[in-house]
Coordinates of C-alpha atoms in Angstrom, one line a residue:
X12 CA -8.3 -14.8 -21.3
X13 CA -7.7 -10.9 -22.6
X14 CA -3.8 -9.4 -22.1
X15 CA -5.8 -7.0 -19.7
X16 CA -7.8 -9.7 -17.2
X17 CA -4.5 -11.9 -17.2
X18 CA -2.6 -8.5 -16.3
X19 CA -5.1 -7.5 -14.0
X20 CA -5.5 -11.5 -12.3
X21 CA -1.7 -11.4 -11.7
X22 CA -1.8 -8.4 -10.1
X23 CA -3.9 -10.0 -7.5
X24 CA -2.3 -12.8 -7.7
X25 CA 1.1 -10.7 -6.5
X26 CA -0.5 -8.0 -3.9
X27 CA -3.4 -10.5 -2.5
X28 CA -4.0 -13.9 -0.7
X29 CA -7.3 -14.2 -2.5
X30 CA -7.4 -17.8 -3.4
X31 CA -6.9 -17.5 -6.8
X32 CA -6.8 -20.7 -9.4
X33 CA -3.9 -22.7 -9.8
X34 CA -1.4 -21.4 -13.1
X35 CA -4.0 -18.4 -13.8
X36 CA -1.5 -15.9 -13.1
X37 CA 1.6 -15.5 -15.3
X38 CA 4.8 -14.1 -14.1
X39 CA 6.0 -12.9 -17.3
X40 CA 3.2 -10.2 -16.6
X41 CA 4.1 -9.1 -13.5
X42 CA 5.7 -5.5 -15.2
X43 CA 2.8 -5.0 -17.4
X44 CA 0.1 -5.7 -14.5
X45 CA 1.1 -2.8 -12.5
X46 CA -1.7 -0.7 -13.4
X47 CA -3.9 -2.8 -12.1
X48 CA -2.2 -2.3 -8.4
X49 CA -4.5 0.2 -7.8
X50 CA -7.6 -2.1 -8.9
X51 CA -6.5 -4.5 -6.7
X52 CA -6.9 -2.1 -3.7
X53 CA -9.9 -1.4 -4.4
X54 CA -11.3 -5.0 -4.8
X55 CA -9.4 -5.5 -1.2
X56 CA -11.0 -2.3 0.3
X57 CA -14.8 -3.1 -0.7
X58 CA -14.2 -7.0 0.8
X59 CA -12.7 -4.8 3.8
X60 CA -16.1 -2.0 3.8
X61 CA -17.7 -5.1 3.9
X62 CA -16.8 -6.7 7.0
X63 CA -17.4 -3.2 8.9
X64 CA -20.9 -3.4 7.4
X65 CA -21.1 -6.6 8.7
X66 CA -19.2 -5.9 12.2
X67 CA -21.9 -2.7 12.0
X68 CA -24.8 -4.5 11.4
X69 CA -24.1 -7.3 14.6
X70 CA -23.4 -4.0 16.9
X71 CA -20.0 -3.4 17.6
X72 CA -18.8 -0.8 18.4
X73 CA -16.5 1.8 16.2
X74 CA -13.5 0.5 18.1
X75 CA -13.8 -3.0 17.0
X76 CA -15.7 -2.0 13.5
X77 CA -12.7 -0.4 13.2
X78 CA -10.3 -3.0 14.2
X79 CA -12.7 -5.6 11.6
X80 CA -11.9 -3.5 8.5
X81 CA -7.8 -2.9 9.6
X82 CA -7.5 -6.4 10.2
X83 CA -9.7 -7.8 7.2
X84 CA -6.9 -5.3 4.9
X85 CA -4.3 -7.2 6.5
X86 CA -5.3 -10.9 6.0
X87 CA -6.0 -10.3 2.3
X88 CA -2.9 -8.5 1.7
X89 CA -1.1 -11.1 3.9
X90 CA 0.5 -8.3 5.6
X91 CA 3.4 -7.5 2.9
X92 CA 2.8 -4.0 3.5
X93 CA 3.2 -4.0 7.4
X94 CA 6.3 -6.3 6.4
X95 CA 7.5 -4.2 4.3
X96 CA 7.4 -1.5 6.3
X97 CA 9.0 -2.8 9.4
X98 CA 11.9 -4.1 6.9
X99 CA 12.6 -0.3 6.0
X100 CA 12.3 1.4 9.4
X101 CA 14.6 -1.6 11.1
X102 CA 17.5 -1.0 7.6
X103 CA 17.0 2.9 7.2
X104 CA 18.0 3.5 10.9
X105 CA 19.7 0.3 11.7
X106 CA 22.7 0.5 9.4
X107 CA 25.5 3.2 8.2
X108 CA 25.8 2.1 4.7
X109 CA 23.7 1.1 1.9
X110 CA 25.0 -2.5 2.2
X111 CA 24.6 -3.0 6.0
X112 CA 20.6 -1.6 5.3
X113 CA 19.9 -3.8 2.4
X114 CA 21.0 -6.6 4.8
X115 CA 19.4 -5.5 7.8
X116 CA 16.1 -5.2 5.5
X117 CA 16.7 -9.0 4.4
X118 CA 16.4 -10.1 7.8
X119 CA 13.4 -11.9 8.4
X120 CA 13.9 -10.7 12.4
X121 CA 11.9 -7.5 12.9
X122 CA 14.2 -5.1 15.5
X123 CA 13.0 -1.8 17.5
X124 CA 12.7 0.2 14.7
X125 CA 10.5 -2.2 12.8
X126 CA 8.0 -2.9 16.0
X127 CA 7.8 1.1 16.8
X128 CA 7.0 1.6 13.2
X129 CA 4.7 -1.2 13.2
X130 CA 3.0 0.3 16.7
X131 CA 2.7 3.9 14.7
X132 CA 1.4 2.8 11.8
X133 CA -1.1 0.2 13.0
X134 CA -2.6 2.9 15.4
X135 CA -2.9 5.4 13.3
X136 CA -4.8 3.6 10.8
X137 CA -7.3 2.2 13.7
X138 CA -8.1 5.5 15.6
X139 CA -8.6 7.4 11.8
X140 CA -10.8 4.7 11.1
X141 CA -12.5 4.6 14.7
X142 CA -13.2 8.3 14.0
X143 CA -14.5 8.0 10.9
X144 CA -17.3 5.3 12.0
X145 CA -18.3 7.8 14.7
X146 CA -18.9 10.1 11.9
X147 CA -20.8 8.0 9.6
X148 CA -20.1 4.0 8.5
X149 CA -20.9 4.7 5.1
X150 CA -18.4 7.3 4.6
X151 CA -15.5 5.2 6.8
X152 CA -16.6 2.4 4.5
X153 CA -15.8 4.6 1.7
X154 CA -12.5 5.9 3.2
X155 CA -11.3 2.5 3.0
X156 CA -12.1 1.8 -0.2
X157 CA -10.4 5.3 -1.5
X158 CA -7.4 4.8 0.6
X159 CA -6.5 1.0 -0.5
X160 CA -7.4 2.1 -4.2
X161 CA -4.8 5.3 -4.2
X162 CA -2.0 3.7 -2.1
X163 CA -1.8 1.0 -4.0
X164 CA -1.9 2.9 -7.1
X165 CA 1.5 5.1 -6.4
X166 CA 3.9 2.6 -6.2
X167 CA 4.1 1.9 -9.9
X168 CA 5.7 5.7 -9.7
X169 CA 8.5 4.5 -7.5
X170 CA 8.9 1.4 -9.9
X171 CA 8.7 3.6 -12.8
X172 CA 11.1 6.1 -11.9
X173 CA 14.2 4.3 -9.0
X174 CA 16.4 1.7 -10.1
X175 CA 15.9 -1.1 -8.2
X176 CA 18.4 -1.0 -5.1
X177 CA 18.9 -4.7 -5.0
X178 CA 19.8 -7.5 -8.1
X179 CA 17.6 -9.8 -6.9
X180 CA 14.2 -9.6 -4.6
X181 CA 10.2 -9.4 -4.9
X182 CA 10.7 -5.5 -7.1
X183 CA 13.4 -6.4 -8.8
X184 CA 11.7 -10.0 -10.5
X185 CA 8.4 -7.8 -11.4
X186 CA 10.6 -6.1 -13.9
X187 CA 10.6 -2.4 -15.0
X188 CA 7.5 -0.5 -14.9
X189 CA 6.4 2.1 -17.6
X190 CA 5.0 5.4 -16.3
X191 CA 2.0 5.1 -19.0
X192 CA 1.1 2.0 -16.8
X193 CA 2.1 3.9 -13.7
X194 CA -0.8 6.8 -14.9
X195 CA -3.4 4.7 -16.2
X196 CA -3.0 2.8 -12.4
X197 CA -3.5 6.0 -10.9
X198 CA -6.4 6.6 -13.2
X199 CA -8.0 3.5 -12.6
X200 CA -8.1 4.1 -9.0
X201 CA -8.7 7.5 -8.6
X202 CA -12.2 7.3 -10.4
X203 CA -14.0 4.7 -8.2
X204 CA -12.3 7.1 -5.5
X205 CA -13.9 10.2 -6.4
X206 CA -17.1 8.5 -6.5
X207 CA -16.8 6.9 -3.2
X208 CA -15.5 9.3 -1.4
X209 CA -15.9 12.5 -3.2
X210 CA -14.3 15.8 -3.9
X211 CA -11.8 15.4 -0.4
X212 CA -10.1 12.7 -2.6
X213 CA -8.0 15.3 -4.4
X214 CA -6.4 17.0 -1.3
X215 CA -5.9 13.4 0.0
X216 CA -4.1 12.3 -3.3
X217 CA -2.3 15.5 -3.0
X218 CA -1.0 14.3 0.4
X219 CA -0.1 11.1 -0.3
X220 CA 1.8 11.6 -3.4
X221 CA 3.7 14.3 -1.9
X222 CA 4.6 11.5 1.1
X223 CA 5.4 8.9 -1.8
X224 CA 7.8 11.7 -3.0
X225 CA 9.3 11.8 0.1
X226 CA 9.9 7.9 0.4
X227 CA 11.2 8.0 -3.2
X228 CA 14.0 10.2 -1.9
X229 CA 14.2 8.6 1.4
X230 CA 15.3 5.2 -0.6
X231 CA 17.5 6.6 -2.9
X232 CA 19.6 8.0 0.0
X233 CA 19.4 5.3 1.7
X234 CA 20.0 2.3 -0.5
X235 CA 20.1 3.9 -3.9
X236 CA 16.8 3.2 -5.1
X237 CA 13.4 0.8 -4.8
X238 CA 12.6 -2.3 -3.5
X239 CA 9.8 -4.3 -2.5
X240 CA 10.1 -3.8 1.2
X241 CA 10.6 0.6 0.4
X242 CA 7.1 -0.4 -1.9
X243 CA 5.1 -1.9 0.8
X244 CA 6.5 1.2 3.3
X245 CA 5.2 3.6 0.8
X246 CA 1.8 1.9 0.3
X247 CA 1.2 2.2 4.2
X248 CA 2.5 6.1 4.6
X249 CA 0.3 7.1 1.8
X250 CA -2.4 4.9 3.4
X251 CA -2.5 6.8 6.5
X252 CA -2.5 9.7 4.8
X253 CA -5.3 9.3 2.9
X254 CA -7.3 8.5 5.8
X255 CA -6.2 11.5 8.1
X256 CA -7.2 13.9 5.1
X257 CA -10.3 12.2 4.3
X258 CA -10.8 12.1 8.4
X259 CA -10.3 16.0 7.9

């Protein structure tokens, strides 16, 4: 197997519960596969376009079409996005200091926080998508696929550019990430993006990494820098926003 297809089969390996064969991925890559983050949300958000097809095609209506393609993205990601995002809300407002947050975050007990984040999140992702079935399935279809792509595809920035906040954790054994490999992730995702969903993808992309920004600054105040769980928070905010702006 190629540097490239190992890179890109660990990358799935990492941000996917695809079944994948036994000792195909290799740790040692995980650094060097972040390009292919973005790659990997697109593979999950045409398997996700599909199901709404599907869910379309058996007449459902948008609601539940809707509610197939958000909960199709959440099995094959295995929900370490959600995760991670409940982690962050519960330790950015739970604690006073940087210490007490990075425990709070380690919890495996989601608090108020972490279930009104979850709440937000969850239904603002379901009525953008409800709204863009009533417009047109094809073009919800391809709002997916965009969104998953670009989201995905920004967090090599924050891995890139924070230290990680913790010694230990699922950032922090992926290794340092260069920005070339953060770019060409972006790049890789951004062209089956503009095809899918057009020319709206660049004010969307404009959105979301000015949100991503946001986060990036948000953590290092916080808990000095990155972590998997401030990751998995970012891909969801940008997620969101790609899909209001697209909506739009």
């Amino acid at each position: 197997m190629s540097p490239r297809a190992s890179e890109l089969v660990t990358a799935f390996s990492l941000l996917s519960r695809l079944p994948l064969p036994r000792g195909v991925a290799d740790p040692d890559l995980n650094a060097a596969s972040a390009w292919a983050y973005g790659a990997v949300g697109l593979g999950l958000g045409l398997l996700a376009s599909l199901a709404m097809l599907c869910a379309t095609l058996i007449g459902l209506p948008a609601p539940l079409v809707a509610l197939t393609g958000l909960g199709a993205l959440i099995a094959l990601s295995g929900a370490m996005h959600e995760d991670g995002l409940a982690d962050v809300a519960d330790g950015f407002w739970g604690g006073w200091t940087q210490e007490i947050r990075l425990e709070i975050m380690r919890d495996s007990r989601i608090g108020t926080y972490g279930v009104v984040a979850l709440i937000l999140s969850l239904g603002a992702r379901w009525v953008t998508l409800w709204y863009l079935i009533e417009i047109s399935t094809g073009f919800a279809c391809a709002a997916v696929i965009a969104s998953a792509a670009l989201s995905r595809a920004l967090m090599p920035f924050l891995m890139a550019l924070l230290p990680h906040a913790r010694k230990d954790g699922l950032s922090h054994g992926v290794g340092i990430v260069s920005l070339e490999n953060a770019w060409l992730g972006l790049a890789i995702a951004f062209i089956p993006a503009l095809i899918f969903a057009g020319f709206g993808v660049f004010p969307a992309l404009f959105w979301a990494a000015l949100l991503t920004w946001g986060m990036a600054r948000l953590a290092q105040a916080k808990i000095g820098g990155q972590s998997g769980d401030v990751l998995g928070a970012t891909q969801q905010v940008a997620e969101i926003a790609i899909l209001a702006s697209l909506l739009i």
